[in-house]
Tab-separated table of C-alpha atoms in Angstrom:
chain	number	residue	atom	x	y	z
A	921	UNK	CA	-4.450	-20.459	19.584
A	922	UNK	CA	-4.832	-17.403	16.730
A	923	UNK	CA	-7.116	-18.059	13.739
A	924	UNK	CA	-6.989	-15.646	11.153
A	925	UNK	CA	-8.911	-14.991	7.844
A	926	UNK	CA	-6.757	-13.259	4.405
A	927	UNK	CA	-9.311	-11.903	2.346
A	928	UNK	CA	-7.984	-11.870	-1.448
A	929	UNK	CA	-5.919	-14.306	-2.700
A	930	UNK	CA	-3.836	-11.791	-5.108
A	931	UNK	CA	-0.031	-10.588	-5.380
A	932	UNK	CA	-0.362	-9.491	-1.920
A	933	UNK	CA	-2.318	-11.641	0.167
A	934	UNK	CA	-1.060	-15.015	-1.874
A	935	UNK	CA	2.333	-14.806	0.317
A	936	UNK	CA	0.253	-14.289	3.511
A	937	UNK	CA	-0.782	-17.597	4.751
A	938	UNK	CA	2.263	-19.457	4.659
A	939	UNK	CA	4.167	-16.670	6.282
A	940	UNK	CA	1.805	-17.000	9.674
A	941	UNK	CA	2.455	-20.501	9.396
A	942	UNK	CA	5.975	-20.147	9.425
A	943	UNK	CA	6.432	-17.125	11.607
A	944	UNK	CA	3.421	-18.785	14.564
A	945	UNK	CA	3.467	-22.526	13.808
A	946	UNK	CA	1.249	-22.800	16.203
A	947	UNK	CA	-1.481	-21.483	14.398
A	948	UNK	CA	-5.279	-22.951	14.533
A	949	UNK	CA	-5.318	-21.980	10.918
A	950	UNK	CA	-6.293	-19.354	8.202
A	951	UNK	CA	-8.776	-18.859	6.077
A	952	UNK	CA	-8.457	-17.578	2.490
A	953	UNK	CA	-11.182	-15.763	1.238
A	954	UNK	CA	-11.653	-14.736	-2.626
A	955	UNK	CA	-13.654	-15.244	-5.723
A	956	UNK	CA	-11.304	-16.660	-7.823
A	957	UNK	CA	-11.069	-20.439	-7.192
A	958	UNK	CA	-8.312	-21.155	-9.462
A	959	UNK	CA	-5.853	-18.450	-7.523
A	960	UNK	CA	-7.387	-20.241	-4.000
A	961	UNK	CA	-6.544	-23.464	-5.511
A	962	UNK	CA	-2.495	-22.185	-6.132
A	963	UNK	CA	-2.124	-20.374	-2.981
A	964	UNK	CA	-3.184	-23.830	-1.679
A	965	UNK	CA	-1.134	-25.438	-3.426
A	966	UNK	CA	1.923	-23.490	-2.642
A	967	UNK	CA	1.168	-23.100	0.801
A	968	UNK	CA	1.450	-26.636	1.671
A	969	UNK	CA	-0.282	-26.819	4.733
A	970	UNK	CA	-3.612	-28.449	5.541
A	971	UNK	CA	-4.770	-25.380	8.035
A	972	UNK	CA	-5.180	-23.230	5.481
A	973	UNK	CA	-8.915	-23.396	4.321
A	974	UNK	CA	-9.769	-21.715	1.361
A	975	UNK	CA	-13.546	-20.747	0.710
A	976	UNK	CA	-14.915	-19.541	-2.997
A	977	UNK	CA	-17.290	-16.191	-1.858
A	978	UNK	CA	-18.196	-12.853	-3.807
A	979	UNK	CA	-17.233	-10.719	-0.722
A	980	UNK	CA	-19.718	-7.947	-2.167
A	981	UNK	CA	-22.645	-10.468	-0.441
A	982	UNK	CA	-21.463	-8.903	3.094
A	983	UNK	CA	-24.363	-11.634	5.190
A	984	UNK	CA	-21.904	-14.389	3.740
A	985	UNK	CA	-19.273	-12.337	4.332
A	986	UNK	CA	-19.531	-12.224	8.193
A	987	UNK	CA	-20.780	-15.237	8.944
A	988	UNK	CA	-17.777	-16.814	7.216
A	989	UNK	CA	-15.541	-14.017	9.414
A	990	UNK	CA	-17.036	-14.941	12.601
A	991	UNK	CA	-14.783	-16.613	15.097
A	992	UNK	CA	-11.354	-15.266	13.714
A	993	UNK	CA	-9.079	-13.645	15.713
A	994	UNK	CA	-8.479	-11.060	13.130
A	995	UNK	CA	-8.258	-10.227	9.751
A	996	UNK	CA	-6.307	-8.841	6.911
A	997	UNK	CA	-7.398	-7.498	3.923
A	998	UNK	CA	-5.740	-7.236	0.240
A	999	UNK	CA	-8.751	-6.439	-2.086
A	1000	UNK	CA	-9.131	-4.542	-4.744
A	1001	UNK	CA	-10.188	-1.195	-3.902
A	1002	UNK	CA	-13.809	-1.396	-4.864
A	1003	UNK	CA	-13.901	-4.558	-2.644
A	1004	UNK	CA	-12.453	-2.629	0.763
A	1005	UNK	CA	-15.397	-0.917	1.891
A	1006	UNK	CA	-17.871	-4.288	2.037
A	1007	UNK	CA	-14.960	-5.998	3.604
A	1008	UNK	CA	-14.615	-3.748	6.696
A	1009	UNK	CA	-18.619	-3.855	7.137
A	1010	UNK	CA	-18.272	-7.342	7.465
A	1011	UNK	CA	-15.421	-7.146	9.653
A	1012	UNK	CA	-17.571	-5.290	11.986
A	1013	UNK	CA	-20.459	-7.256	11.774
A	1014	UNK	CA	-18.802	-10.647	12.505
A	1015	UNK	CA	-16.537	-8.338	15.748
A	1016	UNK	CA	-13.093	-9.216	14.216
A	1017	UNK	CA	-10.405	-6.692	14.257
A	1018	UNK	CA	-8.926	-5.998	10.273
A	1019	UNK	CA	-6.069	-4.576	8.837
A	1020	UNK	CA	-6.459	-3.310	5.325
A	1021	UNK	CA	-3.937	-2.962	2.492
A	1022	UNK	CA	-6.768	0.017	1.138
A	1023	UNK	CA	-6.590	3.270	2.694
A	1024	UNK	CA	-8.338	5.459	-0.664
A	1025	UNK	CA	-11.458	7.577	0.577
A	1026	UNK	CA	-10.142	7.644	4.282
A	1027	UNK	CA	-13.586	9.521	5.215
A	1028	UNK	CA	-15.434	6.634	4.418
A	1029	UNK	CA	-13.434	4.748	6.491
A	1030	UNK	CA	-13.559	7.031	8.970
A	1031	UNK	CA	-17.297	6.610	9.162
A	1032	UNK	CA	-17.028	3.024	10.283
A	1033	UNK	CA	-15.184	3.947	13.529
A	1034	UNK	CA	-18.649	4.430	16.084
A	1035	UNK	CA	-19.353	1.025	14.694
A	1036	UNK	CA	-16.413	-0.437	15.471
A	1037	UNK	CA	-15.431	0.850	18.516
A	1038	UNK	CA	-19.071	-0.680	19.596
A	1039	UNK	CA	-18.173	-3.757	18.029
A	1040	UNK	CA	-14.962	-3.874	20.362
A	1041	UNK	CA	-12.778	-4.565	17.401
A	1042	UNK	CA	-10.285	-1.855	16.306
A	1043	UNK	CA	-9.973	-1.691	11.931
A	1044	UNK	CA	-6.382	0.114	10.655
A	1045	UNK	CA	-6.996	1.401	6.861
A	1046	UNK	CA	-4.180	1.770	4.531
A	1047	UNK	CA	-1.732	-0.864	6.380
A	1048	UNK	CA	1.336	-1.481	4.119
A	1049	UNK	CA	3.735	-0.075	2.340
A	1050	UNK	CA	2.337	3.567	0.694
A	1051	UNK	CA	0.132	4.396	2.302
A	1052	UNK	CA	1.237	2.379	5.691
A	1053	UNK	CA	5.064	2.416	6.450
A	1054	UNK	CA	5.005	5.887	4.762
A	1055	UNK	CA	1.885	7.385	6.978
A	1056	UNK	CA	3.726	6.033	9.943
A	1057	UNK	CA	7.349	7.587	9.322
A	1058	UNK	CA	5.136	10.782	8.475
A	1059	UNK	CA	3.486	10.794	11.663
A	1060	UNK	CA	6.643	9.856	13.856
A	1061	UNK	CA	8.557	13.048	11.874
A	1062	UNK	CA	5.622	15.352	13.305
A	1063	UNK	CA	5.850	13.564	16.522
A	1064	UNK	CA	9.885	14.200	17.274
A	1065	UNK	CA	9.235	18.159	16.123
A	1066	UNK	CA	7.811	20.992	18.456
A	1067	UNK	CA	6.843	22.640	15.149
A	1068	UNK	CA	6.839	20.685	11.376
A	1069	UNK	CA	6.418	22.752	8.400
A	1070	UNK	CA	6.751	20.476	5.297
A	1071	UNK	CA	6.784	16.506	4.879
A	1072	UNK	CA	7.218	14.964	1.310
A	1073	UNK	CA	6.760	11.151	0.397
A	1074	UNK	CA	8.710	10.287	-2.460
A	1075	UNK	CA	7.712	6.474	-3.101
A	1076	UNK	CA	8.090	3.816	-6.300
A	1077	UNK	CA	7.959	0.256	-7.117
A	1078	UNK	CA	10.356	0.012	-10.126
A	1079	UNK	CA	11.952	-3.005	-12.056
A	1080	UNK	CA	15.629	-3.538	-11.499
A	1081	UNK	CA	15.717	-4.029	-15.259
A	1082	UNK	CA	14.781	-0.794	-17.478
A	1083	UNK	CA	12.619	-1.419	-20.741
A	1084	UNK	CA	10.897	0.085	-23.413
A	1085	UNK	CA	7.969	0.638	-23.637
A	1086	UNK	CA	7.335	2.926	-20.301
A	1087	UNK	CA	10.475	2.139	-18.652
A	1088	UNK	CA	8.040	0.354	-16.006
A	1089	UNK	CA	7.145	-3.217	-15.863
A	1090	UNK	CA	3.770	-4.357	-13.212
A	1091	UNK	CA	4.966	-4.524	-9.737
A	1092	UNK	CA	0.948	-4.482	-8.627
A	1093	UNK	CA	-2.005	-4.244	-10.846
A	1094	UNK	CA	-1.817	-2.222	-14.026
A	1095	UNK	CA	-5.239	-0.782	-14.224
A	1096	UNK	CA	-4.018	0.585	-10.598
A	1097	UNK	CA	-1.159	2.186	-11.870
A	1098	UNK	CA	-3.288	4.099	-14.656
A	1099	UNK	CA	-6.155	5.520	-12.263
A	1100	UNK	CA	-3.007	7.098	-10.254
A	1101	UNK	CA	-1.942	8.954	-13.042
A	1102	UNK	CA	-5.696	10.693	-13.868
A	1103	UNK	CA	-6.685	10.636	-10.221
A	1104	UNK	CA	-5.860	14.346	-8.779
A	1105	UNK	CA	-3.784	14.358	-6.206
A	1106	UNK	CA	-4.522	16.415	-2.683
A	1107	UNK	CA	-1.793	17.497	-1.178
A	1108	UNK	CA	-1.624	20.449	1.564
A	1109	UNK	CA	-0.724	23.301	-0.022
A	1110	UNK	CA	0.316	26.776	2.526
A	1111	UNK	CA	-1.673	24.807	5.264
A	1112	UNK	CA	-4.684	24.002	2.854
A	1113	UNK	CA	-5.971	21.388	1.304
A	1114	UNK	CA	-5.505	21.434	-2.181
A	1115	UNK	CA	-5.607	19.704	-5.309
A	1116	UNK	CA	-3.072	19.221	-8.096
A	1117	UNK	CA	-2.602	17.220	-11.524
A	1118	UNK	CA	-1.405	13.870	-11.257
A	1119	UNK	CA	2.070	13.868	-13.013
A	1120	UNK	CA	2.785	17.554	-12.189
A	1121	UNK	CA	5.648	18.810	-9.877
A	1122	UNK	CA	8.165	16.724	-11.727
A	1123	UNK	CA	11.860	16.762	-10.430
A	1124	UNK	CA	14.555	14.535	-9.875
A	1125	UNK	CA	15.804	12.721	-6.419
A	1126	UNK	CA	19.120	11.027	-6.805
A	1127	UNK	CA	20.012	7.847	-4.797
A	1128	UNK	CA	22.866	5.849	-4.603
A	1129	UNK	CA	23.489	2.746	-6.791
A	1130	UNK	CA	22.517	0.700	-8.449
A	1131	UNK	CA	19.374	2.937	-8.895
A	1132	UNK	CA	20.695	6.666	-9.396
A	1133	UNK	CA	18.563	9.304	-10.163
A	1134	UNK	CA	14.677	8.975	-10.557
A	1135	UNK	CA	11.704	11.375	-11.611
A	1136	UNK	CA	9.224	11.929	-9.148
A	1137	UNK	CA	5.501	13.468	-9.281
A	1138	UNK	CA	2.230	14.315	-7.564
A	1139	UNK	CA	-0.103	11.202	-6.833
A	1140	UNK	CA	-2.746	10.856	-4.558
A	1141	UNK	CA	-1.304	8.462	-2.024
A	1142	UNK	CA	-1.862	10.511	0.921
A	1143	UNK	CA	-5.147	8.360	2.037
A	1144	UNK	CA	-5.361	9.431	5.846
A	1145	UNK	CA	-2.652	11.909	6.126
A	1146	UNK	CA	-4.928	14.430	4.480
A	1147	UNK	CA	-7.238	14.002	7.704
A	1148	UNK	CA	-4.606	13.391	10.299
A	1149	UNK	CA	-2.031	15.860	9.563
A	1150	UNK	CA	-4.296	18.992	9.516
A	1151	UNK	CA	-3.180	21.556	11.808
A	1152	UNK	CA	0.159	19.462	12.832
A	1153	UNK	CA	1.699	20.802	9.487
A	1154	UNK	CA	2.024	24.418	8.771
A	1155	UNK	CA	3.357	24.771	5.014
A	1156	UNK	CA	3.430	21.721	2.783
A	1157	UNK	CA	2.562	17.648	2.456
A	1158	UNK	CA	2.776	15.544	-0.108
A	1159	UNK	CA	3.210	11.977	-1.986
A	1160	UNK	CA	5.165	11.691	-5.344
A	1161	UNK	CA	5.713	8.571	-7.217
A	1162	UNK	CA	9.089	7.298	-8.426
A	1163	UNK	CA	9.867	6.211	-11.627
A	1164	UNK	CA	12.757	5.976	-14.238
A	1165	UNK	CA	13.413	9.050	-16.307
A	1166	UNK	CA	11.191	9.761	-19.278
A	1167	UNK	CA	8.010	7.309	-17.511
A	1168	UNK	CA	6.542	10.766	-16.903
A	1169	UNK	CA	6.525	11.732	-20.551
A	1170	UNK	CA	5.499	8.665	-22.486
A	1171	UNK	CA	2.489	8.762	-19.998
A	1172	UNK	CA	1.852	11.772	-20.316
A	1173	UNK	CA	1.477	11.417	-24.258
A	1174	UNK	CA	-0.911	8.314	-24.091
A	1175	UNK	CA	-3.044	11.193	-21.534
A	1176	UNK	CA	-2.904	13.407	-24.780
A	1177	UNK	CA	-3.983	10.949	-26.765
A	1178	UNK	CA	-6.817	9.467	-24.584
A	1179	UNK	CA	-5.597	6.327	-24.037
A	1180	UNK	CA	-6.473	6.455	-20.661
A	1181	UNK	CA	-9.962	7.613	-20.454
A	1182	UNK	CA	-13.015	5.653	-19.137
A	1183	UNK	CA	-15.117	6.921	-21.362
A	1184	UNK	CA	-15.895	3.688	-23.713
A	1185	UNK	CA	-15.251	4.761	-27.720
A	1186	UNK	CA	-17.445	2.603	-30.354
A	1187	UNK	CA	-15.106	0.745	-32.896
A	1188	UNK	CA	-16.440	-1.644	-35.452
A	1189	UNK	CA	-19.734	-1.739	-33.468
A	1190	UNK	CA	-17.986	-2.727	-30.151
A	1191	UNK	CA	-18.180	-0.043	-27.475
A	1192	UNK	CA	-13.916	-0.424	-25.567
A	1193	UNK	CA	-12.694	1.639	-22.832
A	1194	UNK	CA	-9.556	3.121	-24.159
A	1195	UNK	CA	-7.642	2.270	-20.789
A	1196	UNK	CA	-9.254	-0.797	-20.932
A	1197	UNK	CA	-7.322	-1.803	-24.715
A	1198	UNK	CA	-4.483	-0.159	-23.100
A	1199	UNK	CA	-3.933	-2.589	-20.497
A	1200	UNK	CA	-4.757	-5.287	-22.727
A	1201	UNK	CA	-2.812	-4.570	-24.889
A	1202	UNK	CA	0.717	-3.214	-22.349
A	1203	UNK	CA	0.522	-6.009	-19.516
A	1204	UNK	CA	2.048	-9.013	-21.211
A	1205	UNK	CA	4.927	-6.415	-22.617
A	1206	UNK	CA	5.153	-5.328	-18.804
A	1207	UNK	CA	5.376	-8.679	-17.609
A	1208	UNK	CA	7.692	-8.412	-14.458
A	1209	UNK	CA	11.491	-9.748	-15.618
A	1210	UNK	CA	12.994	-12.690	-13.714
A	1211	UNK	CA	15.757	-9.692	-12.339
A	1212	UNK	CA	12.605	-8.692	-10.285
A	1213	UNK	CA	11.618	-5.505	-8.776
A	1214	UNK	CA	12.940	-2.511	-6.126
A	1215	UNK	CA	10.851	-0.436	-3.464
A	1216	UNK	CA	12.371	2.976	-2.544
A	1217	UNK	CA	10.687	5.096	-0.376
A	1218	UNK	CA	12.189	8.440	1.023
A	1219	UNK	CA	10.459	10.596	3.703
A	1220	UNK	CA	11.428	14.183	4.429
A	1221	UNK	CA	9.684	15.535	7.359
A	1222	UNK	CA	11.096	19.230	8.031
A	1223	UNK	CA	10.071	21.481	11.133
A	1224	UNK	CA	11.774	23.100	14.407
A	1225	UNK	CA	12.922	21.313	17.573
A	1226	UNK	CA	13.859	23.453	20.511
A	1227	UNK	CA	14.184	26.432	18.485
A	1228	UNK	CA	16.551	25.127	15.537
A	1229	UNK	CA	15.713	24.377	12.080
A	1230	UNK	CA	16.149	19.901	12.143
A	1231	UNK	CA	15.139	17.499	9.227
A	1232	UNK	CA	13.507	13.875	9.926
A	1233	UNK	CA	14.972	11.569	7.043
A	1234	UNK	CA	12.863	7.956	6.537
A	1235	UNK	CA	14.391	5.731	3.474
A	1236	UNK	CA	13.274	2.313	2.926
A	1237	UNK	CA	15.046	0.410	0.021
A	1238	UNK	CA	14.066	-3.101	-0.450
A	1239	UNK	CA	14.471	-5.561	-3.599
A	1240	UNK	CA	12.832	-9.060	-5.163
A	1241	UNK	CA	14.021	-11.844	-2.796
A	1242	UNK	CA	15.151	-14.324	-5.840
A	1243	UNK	CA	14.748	-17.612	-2.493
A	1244	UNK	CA	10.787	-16.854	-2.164
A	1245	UNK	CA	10.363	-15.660	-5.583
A	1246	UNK	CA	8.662	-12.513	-3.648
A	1247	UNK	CA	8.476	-9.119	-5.071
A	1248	UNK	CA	9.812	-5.988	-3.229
A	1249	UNK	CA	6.257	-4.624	-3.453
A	1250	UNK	CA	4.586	-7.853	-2.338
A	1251	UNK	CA	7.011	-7.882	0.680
A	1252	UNK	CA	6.916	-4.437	1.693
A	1253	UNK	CA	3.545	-3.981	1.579
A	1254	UNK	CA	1.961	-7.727	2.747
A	1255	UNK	CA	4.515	-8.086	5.276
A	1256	UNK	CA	3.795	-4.935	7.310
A	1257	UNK	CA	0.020	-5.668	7.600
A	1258	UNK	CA	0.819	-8.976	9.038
A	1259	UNK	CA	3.143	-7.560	11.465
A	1260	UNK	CA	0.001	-5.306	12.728
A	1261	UNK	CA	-2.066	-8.077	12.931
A	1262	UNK	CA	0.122	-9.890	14.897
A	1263	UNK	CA	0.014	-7.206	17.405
A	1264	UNK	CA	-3.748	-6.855	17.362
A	1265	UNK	CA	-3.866	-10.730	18.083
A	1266	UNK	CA	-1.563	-10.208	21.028
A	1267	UNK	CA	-2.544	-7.657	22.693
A	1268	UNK	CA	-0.039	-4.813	21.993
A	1269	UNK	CA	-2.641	-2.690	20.286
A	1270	UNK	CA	-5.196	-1.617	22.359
A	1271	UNK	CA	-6.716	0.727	20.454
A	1272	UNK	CA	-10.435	0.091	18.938
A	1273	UNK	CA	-12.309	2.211	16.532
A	1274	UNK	CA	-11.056	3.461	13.084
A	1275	UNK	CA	-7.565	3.973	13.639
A	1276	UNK	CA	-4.745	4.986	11.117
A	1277	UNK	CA	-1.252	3.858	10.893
A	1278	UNK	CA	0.001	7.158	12.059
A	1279	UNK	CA	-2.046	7.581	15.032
A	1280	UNK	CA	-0.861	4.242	16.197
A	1281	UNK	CA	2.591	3.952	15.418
A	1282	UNK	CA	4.261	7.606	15.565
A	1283	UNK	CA	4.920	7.129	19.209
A	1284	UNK	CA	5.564	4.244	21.708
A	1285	UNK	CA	4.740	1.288	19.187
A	1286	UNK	CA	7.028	2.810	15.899
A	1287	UNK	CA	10.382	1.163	17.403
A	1288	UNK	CA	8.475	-2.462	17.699
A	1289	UNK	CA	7.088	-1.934	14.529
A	1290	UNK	CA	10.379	-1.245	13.035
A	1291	UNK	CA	11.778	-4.410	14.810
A	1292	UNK	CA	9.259	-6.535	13.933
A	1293	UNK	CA	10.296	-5.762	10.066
A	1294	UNK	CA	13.768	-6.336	10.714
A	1295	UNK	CA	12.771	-10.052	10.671
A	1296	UNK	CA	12.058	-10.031	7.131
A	1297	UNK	CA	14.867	-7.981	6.354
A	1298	UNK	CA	13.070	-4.757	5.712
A	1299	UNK	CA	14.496	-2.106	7.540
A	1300	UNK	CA	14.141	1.388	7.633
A	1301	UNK	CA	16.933	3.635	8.424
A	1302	UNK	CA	16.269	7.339	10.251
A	1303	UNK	CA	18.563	10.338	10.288
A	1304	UNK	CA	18.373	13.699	11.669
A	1305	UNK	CA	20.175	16.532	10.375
């Protein structure tokens, strides 16, 4: 029987553990790994099952770290991003196979795979929704083509309900959100890798109701694709972020006005990070409304098959699930990882090393994948044209 550790007990891996316990009841159990005890203590709580353990650890002391992951079957990761790295280094020094929600600095990732493949474990970065799902309909595109010239992710968690003040509420954390918007973004650019301003590129993608037309700009959500996709695509790649019209602007004007910089400022003797009051100040007026939340994802993946121009089209649109009280972004991007894990733990992938989503699941694999998210009603629909 499986045993498998959930490190982080946050918005995404606080729906984990009672998913595997409903989806393989026969389960040894699961461990939930965080520093917070009081979110262990409700995931607990919620769960309702007395195979979950939960253990209290900084997983920045990576010794603990692996002797705690030691005898699982595999792993699954939803930390914060400064928490990702440590996590896989314990992964590979306790020889248990991880999937991770992170897939930022994909060469330091990358950098783990020697160790890993030694380790006989196999670690997938960026494993859920954007980057994940997206990487993977990416890399299938390419894979259907003789020749691709241009792919372009056009991705967003949005509230069904629009509101002042952004016309955004939190679908994941805000802090997140802002570091995407003053991150650059690389993209490739004429075959190149290149850089561009976060925010820039702006245009509008229409889709049919009850969402309608969005705005859409640069971010840096490639994560592996920058790597991977050199030399398979001739012209153009990149990831833009959905939003409701006029998000763009209004952040754009708290830019101007430094609101998010990192730099701290000193006021009445007290040294703040602007970004820091920002989100103080902007996440109880972004609170999530009980309506809940969408996830739209489109992927264009353009090329030549046989000679004739063909386009690869990828759209994902998923919304809150008002029976689990689950977000669309929770789903979409918890639910994948555990459907990878699930095929580590049985056997289907084979692989071991670094691998990425797309160099796993573009060919044989992407049709079980897709199946396998069918169960929780997130499907993914694919035209050619």
């Amino acid at each position: 029987m499986k045993k498998y550790a959930v490190l982080g007990a946050g918005l995404m891996g606080s729906i984990m553990p009672k998913d595997i316990f409903e989806y393989e009841p026969r389960v040894l159990g699961v461990t939930l790994i965080d520093n917070n005890e009081s979110a262990l203590r409700d995931v607990y709580n919620e769960t309702g099952n007395d195979r979950l353990e939960i253990r209290k650890l900084d997983l920045n002391d990576t010794a603990a770290a692996v002797s705690l992951l030691r005898g699982h079957d595999a792993a699954i990761s939803a930390l914060p991003h400064e928490l990702g790295l440590s996590a896989l280094e314990a992964a590979v020094g306790a020889k248990v196979s991880v999937v991770d929600l992170v897939g930022v600095e994909p060469e330091k990732r990358m950098a783990l795979h020697k160790k890993a493949e030694d380790a006989g474990i196999v670690i997938i970065p960026g494993c859920g929704v954007a980057p994940g799902i997206s990487n993977m309909c990416v890399g299938r595109g390419v894979e259907l083509l003789d020749e691709t010239q241009k792919a372009v992710i056009y991705v967003g968690g949005i509230p069904k309900k629009k509101e002042p003040p952004l016309n955004y509420q939190t679908v994941y954390t805000l802090g997140s959100v802002f570091k995407a918007y003053v991150r650059k973004a690389r993209i490739i650019q004429d075959g190149k890798e290149a850089e561009v301003e976060p925010l820039s590129g702006l245009e509008h993608v229409d889709f049919n109701e009850p969402i309608g037309r969005l705005e859409a700009f640069y971010t840096d959500g490639l994560a592996s694709l920058i790597l991977t996709m050199k030399g398979k695509i001739s012209h153009f790649l990149a990831e833009k972020t959905l939003r409701y019209p006029g998000h763009t602007e209004k952040i754009k004007f708290l830019k101007a006005c430094g609101m998010l910089d990192e730099e701290p400022e000193t006021v009445n003797s007290y040294k703040v990070k602007p970004v820091d009051f920002l989100i103080k100040r902007l996440s109880p007026l972004l609170k999530l409304s009980p309506e809940g939340d969408f996830l739209i994802m489109r992927i264009i993946v353009e090329g030549t098959k046989n000679g004739k121009q063909q386009t690869h089209t990828f759209e994902l649109i998923d919304e809150y699930d008002p029976a689990t009280r689950y977000t669309s972004m929770a789903r979409t991007t918890s639910f994948p990882a555990l459907c990878v894990a699930r095929m580590i733990t049985g056997g289907i992938i084979k692989q071991k090393g670094v691998r990425f989503p797309e160099q796993i699941f573009s060919t044989g694999l992407f049709p079980e994948f897709l199946s396998a998210l069918k169960k929780y009603n997130i499907q993914i629909s694919h035209s050619v044209s």
